[in-house]
CSV table of C-alpha atoms in Angstrom, one decimal:
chain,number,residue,atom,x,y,z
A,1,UNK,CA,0.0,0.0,0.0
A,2,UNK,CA,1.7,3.6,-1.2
A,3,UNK,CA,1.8,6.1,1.7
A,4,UNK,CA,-0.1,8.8,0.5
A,5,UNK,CA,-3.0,6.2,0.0
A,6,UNK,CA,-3.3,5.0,3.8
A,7,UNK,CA,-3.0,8.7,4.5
A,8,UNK,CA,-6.2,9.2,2.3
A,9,UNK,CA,-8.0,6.7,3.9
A,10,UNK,CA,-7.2,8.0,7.4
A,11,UNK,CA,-7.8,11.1,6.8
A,12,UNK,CA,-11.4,11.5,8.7
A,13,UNK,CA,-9.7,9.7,11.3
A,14,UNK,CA,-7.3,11.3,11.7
A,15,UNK,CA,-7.5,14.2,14.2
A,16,UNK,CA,-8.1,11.6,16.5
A,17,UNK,CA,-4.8,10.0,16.4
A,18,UNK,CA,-2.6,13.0,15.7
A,19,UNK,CA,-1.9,14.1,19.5
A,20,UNK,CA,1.9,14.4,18.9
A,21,UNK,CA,1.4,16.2,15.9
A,22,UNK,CA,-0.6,19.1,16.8
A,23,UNK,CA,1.7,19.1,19.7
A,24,UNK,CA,4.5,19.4,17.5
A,25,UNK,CA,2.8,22.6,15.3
A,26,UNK,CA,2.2,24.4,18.3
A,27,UNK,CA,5.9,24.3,19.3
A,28,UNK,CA,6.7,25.0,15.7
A,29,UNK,CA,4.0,28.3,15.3
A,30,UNK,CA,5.8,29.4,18.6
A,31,UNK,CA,9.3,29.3,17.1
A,32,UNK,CA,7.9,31.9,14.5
A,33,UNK,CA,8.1,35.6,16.2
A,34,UNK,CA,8.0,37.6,13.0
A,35,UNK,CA,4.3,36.6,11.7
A,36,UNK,CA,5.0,36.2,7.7
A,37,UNK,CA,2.2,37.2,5.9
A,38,UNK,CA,2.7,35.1,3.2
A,39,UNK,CA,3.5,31.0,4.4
A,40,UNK,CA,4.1,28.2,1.9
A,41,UNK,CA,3.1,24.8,4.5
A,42,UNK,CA,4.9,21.4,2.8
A,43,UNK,CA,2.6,18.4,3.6
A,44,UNK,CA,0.0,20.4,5.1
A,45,UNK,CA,-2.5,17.7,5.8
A,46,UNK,CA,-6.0,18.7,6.6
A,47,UNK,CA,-4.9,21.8,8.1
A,48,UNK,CA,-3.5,21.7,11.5
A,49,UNK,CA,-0.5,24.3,10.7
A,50,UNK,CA,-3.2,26.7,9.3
A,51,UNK,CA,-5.5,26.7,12.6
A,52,UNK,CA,-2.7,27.0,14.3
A,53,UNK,CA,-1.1,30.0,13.1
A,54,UNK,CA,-2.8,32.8,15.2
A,55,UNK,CA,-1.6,36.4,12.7
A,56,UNK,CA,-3.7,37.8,9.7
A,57,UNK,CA,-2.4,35.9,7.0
A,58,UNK,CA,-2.2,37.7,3.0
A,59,UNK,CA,-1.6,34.5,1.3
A,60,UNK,CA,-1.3,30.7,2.3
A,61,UNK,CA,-0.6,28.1,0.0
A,62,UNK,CA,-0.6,24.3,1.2
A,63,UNK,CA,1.3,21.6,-1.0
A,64,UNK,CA,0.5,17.4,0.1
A,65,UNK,CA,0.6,14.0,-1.9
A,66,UNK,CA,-2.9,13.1,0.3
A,67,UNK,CA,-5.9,14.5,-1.6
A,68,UNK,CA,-8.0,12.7,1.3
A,69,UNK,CA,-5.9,15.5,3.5
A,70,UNK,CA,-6.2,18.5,1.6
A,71,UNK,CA,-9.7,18.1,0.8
A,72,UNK,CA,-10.6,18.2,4.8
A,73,UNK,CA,-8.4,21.0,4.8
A,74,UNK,CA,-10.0,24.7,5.6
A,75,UNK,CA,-10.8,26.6,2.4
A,76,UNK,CA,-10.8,30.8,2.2
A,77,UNK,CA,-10.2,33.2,0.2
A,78,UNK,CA,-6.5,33.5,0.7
A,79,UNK,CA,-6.2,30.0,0.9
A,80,UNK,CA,-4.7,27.9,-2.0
A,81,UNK,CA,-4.2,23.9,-1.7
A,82,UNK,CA,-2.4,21.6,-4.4
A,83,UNK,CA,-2.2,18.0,-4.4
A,84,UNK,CA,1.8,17.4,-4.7
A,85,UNK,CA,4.4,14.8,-3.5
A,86,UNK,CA,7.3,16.5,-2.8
A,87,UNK,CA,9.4,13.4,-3.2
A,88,UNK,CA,8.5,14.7,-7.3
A,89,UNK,CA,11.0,17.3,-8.2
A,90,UNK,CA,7.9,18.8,-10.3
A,91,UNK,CA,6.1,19.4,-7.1
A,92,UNK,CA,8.4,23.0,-6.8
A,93,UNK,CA,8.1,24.2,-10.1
A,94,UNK,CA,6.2,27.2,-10.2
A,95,UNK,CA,6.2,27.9,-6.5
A,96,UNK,CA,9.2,30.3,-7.1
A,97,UNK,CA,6.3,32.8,-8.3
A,98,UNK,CA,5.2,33.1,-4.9
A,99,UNK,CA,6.5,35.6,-2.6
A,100,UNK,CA,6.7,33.8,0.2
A,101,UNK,CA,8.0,34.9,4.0
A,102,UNK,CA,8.3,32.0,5.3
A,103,UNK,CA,8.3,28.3,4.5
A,104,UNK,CA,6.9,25.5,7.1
A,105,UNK,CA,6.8,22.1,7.2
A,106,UNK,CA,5.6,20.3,10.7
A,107,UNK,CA,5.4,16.1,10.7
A,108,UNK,CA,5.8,15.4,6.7
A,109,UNK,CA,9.6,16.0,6.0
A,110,UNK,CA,10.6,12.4,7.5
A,111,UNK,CA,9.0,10.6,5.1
A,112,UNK,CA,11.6,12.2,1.8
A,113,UNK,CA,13.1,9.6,-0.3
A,114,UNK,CA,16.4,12.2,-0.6
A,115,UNK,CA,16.2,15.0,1.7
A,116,UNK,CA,19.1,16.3,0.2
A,117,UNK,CA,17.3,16.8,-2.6
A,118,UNK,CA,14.6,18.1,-1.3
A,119,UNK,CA,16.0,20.9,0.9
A,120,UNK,CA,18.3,21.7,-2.0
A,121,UNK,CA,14.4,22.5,-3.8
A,122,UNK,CA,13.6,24.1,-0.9
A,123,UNK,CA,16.4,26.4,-0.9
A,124,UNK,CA,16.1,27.4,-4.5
A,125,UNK,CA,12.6,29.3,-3.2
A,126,UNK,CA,15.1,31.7,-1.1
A,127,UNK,CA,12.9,31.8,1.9
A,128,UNK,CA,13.3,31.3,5.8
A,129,UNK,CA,12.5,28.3,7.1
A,130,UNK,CA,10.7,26.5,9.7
A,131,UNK,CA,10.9,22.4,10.4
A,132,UNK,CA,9.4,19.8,12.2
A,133,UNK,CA,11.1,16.6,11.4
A,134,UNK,CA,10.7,13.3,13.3
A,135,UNK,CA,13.8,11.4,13.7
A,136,UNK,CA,15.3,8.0,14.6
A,137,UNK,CA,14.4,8.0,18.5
A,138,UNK,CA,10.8,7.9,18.0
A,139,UNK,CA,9.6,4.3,18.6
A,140,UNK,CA,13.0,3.7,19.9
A,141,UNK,CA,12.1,1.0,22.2
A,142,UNK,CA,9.8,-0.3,20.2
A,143,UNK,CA,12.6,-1.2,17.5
A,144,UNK,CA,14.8,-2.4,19.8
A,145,UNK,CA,12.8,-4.6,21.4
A,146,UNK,CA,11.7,-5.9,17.6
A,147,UNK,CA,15.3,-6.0,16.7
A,148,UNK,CA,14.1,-3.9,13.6
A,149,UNK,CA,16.5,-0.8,12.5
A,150,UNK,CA,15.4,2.4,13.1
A,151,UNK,CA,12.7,3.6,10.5
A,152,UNK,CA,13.6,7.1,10.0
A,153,UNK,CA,17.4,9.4,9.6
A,154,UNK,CA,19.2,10.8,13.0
A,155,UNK,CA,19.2,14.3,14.4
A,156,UNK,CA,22.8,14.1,13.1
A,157,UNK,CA,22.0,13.3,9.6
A,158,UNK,CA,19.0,15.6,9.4
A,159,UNK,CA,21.8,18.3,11.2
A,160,UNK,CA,24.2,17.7,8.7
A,161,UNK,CA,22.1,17.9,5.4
A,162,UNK,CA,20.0,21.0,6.4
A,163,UNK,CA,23.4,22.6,7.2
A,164,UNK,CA,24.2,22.6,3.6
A,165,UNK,CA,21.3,24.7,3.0
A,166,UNK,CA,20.1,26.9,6.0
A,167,UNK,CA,21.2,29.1,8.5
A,168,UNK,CA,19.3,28.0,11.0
A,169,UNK,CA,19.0,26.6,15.1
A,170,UNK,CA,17.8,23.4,15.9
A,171,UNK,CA,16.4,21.8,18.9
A,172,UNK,CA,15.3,18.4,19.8
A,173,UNK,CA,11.8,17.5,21.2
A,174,UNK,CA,11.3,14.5,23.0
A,175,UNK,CA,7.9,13.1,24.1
A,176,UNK,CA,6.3,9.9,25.7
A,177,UNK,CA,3.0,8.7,25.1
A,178,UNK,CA,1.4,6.3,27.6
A,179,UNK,CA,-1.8,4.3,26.2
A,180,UNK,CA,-4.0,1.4,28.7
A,181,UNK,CA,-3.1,-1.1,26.8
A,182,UNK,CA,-0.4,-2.6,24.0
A,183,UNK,CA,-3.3,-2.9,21.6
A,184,UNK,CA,-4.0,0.9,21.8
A,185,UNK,CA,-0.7,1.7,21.2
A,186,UNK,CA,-0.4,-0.4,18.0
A,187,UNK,CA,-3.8,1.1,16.7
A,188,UNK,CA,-2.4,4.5,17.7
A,189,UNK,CA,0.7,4.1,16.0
A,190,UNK,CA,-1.4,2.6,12.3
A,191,UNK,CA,-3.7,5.7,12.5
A,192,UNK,CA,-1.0,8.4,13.5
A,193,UNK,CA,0.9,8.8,10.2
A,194,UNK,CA,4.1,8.6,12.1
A,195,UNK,CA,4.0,4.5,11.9
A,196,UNK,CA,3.1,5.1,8.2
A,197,UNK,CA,2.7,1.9,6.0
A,198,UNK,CA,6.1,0.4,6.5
A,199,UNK,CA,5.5,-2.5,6.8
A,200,UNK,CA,8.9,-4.2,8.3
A,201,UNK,CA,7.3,-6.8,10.3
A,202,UNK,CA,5.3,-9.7,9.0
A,203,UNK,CA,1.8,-10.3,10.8
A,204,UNK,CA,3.1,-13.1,12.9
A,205,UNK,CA,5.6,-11.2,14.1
A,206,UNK,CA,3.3,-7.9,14.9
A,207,UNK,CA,1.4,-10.1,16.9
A,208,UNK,CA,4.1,-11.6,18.7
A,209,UNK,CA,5.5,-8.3,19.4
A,210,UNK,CA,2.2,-6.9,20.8
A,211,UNK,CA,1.4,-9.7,23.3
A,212,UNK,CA,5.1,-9.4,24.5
A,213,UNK,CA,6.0,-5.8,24.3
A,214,UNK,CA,6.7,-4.3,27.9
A,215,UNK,CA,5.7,-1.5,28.0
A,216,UNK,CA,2.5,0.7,27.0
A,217,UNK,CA,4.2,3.6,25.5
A,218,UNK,CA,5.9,5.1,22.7
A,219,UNK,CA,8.5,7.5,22.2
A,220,UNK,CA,8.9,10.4,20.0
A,221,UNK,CA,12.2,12.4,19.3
A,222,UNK,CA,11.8,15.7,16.7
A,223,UNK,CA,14.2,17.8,15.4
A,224,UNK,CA,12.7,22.0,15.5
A,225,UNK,CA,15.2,23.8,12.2
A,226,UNK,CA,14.0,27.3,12.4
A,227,UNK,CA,15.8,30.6,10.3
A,228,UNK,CA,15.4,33.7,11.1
A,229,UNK,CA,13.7,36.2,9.2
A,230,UNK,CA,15.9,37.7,6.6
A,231,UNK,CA,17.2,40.6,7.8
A,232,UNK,CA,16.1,40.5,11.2
């Protein structure tokens, strides 16, 4: 099953099962002091970095491979949403056009086939950033305990390939999510979007590791990237 499919068809769901997330874009909205009027959001889902931001806003324009997402997202008049996978170097052509003051991305940058690539597409739009990235300590335990590697880059390697780009800070988040039972946490994790649809365990051994896994919680690590404004 492609990604941007099980994100579709969780889409409804999904507010639900996105606690971390929202978490996450209100750390991120609070890292931004100099309200741009004009935001481009990568992987903006079905909105939750749009309610968030609490300034008058000229122009937004929201880019994510999900149409399921971006047709729950909120619609206005200075609102514009396109369906695009930024993994597709397409996806960025035209977007120099825009004016933009600022460029976000909270909970969708993880998932880049090349990152390197795509902040190098980022950078060519000549606009300060703001990133919420998950990295390789979330589910931590979890992977160890499976004996599976982890599923997404390190702070270090996220570090290192944004610094080829940006001029920015960093600071890594760490939260821990408690559930009342293994089985809630699974389900969390499927509906999330942070678990995502790979798929690196076979059924048996899902359900071997959810009747013996310890512990009833998971762990999240992110990585916060955030330039200031230019000239500021």
């Amino acid at each position: 099953m492609k990604i941007q499919n099980e994100f579709s068809q969780n889409a409804k769901a999904y507010n639900n099962f996105n606690v971390i997330q929202t978490k996450v874009a209100e750390e991120l909205i609070c890292t931004i002091t100099d309200k741009p009027a004009s935001v481009l959001d990568i992987g903006c889902g079905r909105g939750g970095m749009y309610r968030s931001i609490s300034w008058p806003l000229k122009k937004f324009v929201g880019i994510d491979f999900a149409e399921g997402m971006i047709e729950l997202h909120p619609r206005e008049e200075n609102v514009e949403l396109f369906v695009k996978d930024f993994n597709d170097p397409t996806c960025f052509l035209n977007l120099d056009t825009y004016a933009f003051d600022r460029i976000v991305s909270a909970s969708a940058l993880q998932w880049s086939d090349d990152l390197d690539r795509t902040f190098q597409h980022i950078a060519t739009l000549n606009t300060p950033v703001t990133f919420a990235i998950f990295t390789s300590g979330t589910f931590k335990t979890l992977h160890e305990t499976a004996s599976i590697p982890p599923l997404l880059r390190s702070t270090e390697e996220v570090m290192a390939l944004c610094k080829k780009y940006f001029n920015a800070e960093y600071k890594v988040l760490k939260y821990t999510l408690e559930f009342d039972s293994v089985r809630d946490m699974f389900r969390y994790m499927k509906k999330s979007g942070v678990g995502g649809a790979r798929n690196l365990l076979s059924y048996k051994q899902m359900k071997r590791l959810m009747n013996d896994y310890p512990f009833n919680y998971l762990e999240y690590e992110i990585l916060m990237i955030h330039e200031d404004a230019k000239g500021s």
